[in-house]
mmCIF file of C-alpha atoms in Angstrom:
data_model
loop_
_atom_site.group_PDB
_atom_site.id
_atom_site.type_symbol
_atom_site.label_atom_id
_atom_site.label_comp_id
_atom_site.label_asym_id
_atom_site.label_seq_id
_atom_site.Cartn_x
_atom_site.Cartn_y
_atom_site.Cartn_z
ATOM 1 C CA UNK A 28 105.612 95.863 67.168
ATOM 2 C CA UNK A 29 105.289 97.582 70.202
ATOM 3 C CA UNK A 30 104.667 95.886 73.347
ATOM 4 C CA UNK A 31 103.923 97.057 76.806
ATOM 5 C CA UNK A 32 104.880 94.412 79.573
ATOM 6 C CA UNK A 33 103.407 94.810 83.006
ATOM 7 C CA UNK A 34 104.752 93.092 86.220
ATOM 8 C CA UNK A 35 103.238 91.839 88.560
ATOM 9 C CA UNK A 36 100.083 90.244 86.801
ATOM 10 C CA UNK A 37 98.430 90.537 89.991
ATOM 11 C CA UNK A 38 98.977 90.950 93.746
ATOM 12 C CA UNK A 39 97.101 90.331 97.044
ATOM 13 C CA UNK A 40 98.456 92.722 99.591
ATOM 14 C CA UNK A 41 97.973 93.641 103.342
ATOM 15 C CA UNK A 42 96.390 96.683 104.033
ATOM 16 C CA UNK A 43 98.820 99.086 105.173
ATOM 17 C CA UNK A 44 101.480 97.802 103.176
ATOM 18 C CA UNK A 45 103.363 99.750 100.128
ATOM 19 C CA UNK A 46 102.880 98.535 96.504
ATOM 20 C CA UNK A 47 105.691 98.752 93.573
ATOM 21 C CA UNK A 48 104.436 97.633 89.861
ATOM 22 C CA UNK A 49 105.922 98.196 87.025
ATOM 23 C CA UNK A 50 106.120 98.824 82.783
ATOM 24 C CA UNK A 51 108.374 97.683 80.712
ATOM 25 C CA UNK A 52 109.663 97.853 76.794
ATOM 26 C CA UNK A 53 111.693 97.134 74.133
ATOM 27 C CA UNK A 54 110.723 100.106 72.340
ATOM 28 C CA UNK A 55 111.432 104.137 73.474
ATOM 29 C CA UNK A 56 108.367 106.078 74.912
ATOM 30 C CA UNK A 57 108.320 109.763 75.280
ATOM 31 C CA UNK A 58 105.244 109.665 77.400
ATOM 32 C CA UNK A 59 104.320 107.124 80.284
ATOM 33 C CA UNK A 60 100.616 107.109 81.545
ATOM 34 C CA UNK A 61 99.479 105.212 84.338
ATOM 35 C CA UNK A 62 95.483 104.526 84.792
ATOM 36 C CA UNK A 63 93.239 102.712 87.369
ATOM 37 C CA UNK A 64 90.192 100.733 85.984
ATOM 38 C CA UNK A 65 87.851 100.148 89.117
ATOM 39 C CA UNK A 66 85.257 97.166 89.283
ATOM 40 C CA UNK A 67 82.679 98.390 86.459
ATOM 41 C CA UNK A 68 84.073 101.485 85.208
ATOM 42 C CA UNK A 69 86.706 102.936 82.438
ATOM 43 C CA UNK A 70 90.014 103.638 83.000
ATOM 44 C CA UNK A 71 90.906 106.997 84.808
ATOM 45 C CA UNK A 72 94.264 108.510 84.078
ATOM 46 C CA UNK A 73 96.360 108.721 87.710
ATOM 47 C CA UNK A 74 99.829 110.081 86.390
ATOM 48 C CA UNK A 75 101.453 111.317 82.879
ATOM 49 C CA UNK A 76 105.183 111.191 83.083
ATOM 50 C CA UNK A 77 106.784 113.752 79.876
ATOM 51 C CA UNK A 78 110.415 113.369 80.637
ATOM 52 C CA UNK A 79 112.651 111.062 81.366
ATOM 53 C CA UNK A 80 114.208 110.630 84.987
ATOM 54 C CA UNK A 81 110.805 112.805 85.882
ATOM 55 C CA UNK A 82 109.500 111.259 89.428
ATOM 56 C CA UNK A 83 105.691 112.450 89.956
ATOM 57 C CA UNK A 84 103.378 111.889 92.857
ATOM 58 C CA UNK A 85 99.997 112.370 93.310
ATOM 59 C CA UNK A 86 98.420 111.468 96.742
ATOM 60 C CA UNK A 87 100.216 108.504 97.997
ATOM 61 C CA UNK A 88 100.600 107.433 94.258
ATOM 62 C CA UNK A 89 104.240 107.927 92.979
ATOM 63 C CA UNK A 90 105.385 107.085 89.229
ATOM 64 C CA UNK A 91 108.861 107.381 87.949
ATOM 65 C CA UNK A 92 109.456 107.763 83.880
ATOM 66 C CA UNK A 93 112.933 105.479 83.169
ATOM 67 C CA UNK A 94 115.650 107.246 82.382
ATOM 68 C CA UNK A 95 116.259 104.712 79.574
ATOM 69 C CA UNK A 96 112.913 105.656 78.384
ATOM 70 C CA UNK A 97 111.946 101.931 78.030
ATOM 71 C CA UNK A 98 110.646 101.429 81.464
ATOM 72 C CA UNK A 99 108.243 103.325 83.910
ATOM 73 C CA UNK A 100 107.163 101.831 87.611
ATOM 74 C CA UNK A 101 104.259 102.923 90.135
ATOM 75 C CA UNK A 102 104.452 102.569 93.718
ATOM 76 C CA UNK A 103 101.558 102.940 95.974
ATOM 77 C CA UNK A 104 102.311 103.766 99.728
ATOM 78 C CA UNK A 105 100.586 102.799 102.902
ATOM 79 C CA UNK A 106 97.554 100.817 100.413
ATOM 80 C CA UNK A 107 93.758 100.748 101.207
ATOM 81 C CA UNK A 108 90.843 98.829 100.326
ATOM 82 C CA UNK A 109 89.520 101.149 97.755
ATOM 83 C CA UNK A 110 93.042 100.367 95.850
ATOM 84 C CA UNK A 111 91.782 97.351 94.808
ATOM 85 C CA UNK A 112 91.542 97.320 90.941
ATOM 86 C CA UNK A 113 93.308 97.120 87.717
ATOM 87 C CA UNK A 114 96.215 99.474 86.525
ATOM 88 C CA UNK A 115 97.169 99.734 83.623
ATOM 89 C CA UNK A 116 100.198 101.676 81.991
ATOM 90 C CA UNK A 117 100.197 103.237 78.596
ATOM 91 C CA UNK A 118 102.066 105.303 76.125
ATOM 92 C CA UNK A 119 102.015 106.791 72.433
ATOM 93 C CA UNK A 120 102.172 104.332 69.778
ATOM 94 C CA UNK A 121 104.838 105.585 66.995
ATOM 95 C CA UNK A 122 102.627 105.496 63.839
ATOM 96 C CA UNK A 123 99.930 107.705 65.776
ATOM 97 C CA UNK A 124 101.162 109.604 68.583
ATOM 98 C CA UNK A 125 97.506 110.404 69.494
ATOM 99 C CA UNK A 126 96.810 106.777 69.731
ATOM 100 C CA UNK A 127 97.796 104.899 73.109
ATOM 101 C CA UNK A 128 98.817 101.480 73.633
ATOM 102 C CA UNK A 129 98.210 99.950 76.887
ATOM 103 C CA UNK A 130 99.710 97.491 79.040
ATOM 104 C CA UNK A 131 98.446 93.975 80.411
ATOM 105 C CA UNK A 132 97.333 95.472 83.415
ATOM 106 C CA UNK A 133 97.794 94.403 87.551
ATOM 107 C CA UNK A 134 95.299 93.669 89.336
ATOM 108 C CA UNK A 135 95.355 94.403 92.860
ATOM 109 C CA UNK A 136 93.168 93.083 95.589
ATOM 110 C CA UNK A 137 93.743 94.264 99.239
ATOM 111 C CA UNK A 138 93.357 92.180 102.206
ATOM 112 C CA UNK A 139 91.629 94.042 104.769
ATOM 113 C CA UNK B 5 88.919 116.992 82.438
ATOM 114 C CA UNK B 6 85.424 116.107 80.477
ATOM 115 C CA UNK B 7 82.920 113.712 81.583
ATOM 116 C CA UNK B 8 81.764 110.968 79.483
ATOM 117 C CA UNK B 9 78.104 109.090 79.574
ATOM 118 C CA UNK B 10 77.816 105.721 77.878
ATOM 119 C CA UNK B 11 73.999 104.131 77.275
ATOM 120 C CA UNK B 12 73.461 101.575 77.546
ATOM 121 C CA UNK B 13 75.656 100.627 80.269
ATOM 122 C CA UNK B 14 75.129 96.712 80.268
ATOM 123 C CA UNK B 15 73.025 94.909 77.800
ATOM 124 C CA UNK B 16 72.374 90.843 76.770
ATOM 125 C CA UNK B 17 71.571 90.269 73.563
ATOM 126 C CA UNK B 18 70.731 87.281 71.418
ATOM 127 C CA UNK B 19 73.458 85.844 68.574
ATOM 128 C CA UNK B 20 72.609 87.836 65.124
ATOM 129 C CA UNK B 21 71.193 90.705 66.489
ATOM 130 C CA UNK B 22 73.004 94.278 66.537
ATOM 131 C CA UNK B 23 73.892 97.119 69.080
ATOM 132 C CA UNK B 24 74.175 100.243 69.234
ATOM 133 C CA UNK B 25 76.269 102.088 71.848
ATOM 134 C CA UNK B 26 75.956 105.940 72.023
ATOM 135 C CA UNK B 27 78.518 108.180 73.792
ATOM 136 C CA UNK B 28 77.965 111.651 74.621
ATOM 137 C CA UNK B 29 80.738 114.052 76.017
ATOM 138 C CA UNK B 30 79.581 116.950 77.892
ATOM 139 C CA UNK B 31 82.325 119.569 76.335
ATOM 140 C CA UNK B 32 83.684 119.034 72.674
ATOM 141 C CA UNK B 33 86.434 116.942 72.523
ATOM 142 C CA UNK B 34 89.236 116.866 69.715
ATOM 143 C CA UNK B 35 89.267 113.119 69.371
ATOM 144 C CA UNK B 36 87.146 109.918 70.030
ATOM 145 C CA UNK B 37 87.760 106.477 70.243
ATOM 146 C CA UNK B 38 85.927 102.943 70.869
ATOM 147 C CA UNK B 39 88.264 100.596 72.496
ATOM 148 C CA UNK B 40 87.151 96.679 73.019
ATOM 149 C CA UNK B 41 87.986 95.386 76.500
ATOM 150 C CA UNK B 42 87.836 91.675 76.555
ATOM 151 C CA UNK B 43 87.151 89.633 79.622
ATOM 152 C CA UNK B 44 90.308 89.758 81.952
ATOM 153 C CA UNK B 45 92.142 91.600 79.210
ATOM 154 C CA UNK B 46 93.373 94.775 78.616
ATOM 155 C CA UNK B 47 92.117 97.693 75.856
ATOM 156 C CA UNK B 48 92.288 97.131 72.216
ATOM 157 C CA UNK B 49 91.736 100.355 70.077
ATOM 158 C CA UNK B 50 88.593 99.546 67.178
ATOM 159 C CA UNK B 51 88.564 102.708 65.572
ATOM 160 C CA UNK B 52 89.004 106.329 66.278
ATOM 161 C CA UNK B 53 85.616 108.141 65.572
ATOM 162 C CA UNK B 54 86.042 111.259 62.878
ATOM 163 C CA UNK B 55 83.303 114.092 62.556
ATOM 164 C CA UNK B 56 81.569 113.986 59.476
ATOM 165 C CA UNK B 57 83.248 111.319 57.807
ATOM 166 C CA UNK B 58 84.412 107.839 57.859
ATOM 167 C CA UNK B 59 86.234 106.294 61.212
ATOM 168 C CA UNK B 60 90.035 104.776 60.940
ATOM 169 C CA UNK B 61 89.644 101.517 62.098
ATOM 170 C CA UNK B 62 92.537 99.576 63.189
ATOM 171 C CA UNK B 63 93.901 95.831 61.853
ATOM 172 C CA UNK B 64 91.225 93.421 62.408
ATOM 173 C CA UNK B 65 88.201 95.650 63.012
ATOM 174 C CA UNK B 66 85.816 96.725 59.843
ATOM 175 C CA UNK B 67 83.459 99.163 59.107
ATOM 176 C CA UNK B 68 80.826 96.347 58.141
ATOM 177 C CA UNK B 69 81.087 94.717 61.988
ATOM 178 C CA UNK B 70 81.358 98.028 63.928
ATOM 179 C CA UNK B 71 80.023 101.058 62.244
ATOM 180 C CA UNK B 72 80.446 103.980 63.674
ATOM 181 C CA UNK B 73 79.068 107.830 63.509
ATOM 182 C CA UNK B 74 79.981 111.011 64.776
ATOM 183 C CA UNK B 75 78.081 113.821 63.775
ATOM 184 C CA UNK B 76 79.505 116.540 65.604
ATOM 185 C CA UNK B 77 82.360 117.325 68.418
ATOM 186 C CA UNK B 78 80.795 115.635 71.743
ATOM 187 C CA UNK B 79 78.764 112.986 70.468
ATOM 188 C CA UNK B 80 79.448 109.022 68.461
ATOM 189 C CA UNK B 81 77.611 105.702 68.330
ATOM 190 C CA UNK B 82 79.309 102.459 67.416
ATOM 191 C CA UNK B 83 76.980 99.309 66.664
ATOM 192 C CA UNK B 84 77.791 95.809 67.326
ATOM 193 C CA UNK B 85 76.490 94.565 64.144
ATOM 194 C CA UNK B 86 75.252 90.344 63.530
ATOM 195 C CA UNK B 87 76.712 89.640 66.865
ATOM 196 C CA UNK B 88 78.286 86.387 68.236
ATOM 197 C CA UNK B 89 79.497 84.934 71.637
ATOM 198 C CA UNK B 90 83.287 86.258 71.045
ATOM 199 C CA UNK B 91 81.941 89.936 70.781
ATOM 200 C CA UNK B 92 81.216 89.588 74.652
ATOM 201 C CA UNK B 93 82.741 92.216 75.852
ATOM 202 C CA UNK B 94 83.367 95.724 77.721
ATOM 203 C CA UNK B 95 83.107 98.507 74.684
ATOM 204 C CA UNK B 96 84.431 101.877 75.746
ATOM 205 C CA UNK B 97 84.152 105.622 74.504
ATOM 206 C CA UNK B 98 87.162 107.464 74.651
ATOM 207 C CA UNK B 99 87.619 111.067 74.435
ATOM 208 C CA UNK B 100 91.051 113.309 73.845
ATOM 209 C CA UNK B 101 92.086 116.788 75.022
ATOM 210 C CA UNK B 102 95.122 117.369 76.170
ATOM 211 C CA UNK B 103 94.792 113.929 77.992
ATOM 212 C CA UNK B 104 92.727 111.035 76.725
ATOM 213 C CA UNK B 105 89.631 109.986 79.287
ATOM 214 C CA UNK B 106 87.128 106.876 79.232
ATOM 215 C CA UNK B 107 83.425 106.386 79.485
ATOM 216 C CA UNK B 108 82.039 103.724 82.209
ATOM 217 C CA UNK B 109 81.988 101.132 79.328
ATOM 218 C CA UNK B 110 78.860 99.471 78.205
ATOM 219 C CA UNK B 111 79.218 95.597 78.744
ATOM 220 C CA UNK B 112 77.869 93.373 76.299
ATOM 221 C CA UNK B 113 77.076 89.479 76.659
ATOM 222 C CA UNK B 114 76.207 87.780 73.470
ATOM 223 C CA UNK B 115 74.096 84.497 73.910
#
């Protein structure tokens, strides 16, 4: 079935420093979705990637969809302590495109 | 995009006993869901909440265990029925647009 594999499982950074994660497959997506999950709260969508090759930023967030379409990765620049949290990638599952499946997750924690 | 209010937001209960969860969305929403979110662990998809009729629950999840309502566009419950330990968890109320958007959870601990 499909699988979503997330690397790392977790990371302890320096503030400051830049962040790369990322989501991988053996199946094709058409969609990537990356969400945060903070301490106590649901999931908020951060970036949807719709094409492949398609690099996206949002703040000092940046997501790139695979051009093989198996594979999407996230890198955070210049991190902060309010980074700290779980991501979690996502995409459609192929019996119910309105139905996502979701990734392991990383957790990050941020030294201060 | 469209906020979503779970109640309760924590709860403990005692083995045998039932819950139930109620989500409201403040604009109408095409689709709902209630995901489970284990300890540590990511989201597992119970059911997706229809309007006026039975929910599609997904392999391992029954109606009997988690029954769930939604009698109109913004608004579902899902109960937690003759709980046990393993049904400690984080329950979540989705919601679908154009994207797809989560409620704070409700967190559950089962003694």
């Amino acid at each position: 079935g499909q699988q979503l594999n997330q690397s790392p499982q977790s990371m302890f950074i320096q503030e400051g420093e830049d962040v790369s994660m990322n989501c991988t497959s053996s199946s094709i997506f058409n969609t990537w979705l990356w969400y945060k999950q903070d301490p106590g709260e649901g999931p908020v969508l951060l970036i949807a990637l719709y094409k492949a090759g398609e690099l996206t930023s949002n703040g000092r967030l940046t997501a790139q969809f695979g051009i093989t379409r198996k594979d999407s990765f996230l890198n955070i620049s210049a991190s902060i302590p309010s980074d700290v949290g779980i991501y979690f990638c996502a995409g459609p599952r192929m019996d119910s495109s309105y139905k996502l499946i979701f990734g392991s997750g990383t957790r990050l924690l941020v030294r201060p | 995009s469209a906020v979503i209010s779970q109640k309760p937001s924590r709860d403990i209960c005692q083995r045998g006993t039932s819950l139930t969860i109620q989500c409201q969305v403040d604009s109408q929403v095409t689709m709902m869901f209630w995901y489970r979110q284990q300890p540590g662990q990511s989201l597992t998809l119970i059911a997706t909440a229809n309007q006026g009729s039975e929910a599609t629950y997904e392999s391992g999840f029954v109606i009997d265990k988690f029954p769930i309502s939604r009698p109109n566009l913004t608004f579902s419950t899902l109960t937690v029925s003759n709980m046990s330990p393993e049904d400690s968890s984080i329950y979540l109320c989705s919601g679908r647009t154009d994207e797809q958007f989560f409620g704070p959870g409700t967190r559950l601990t089962v003694l």
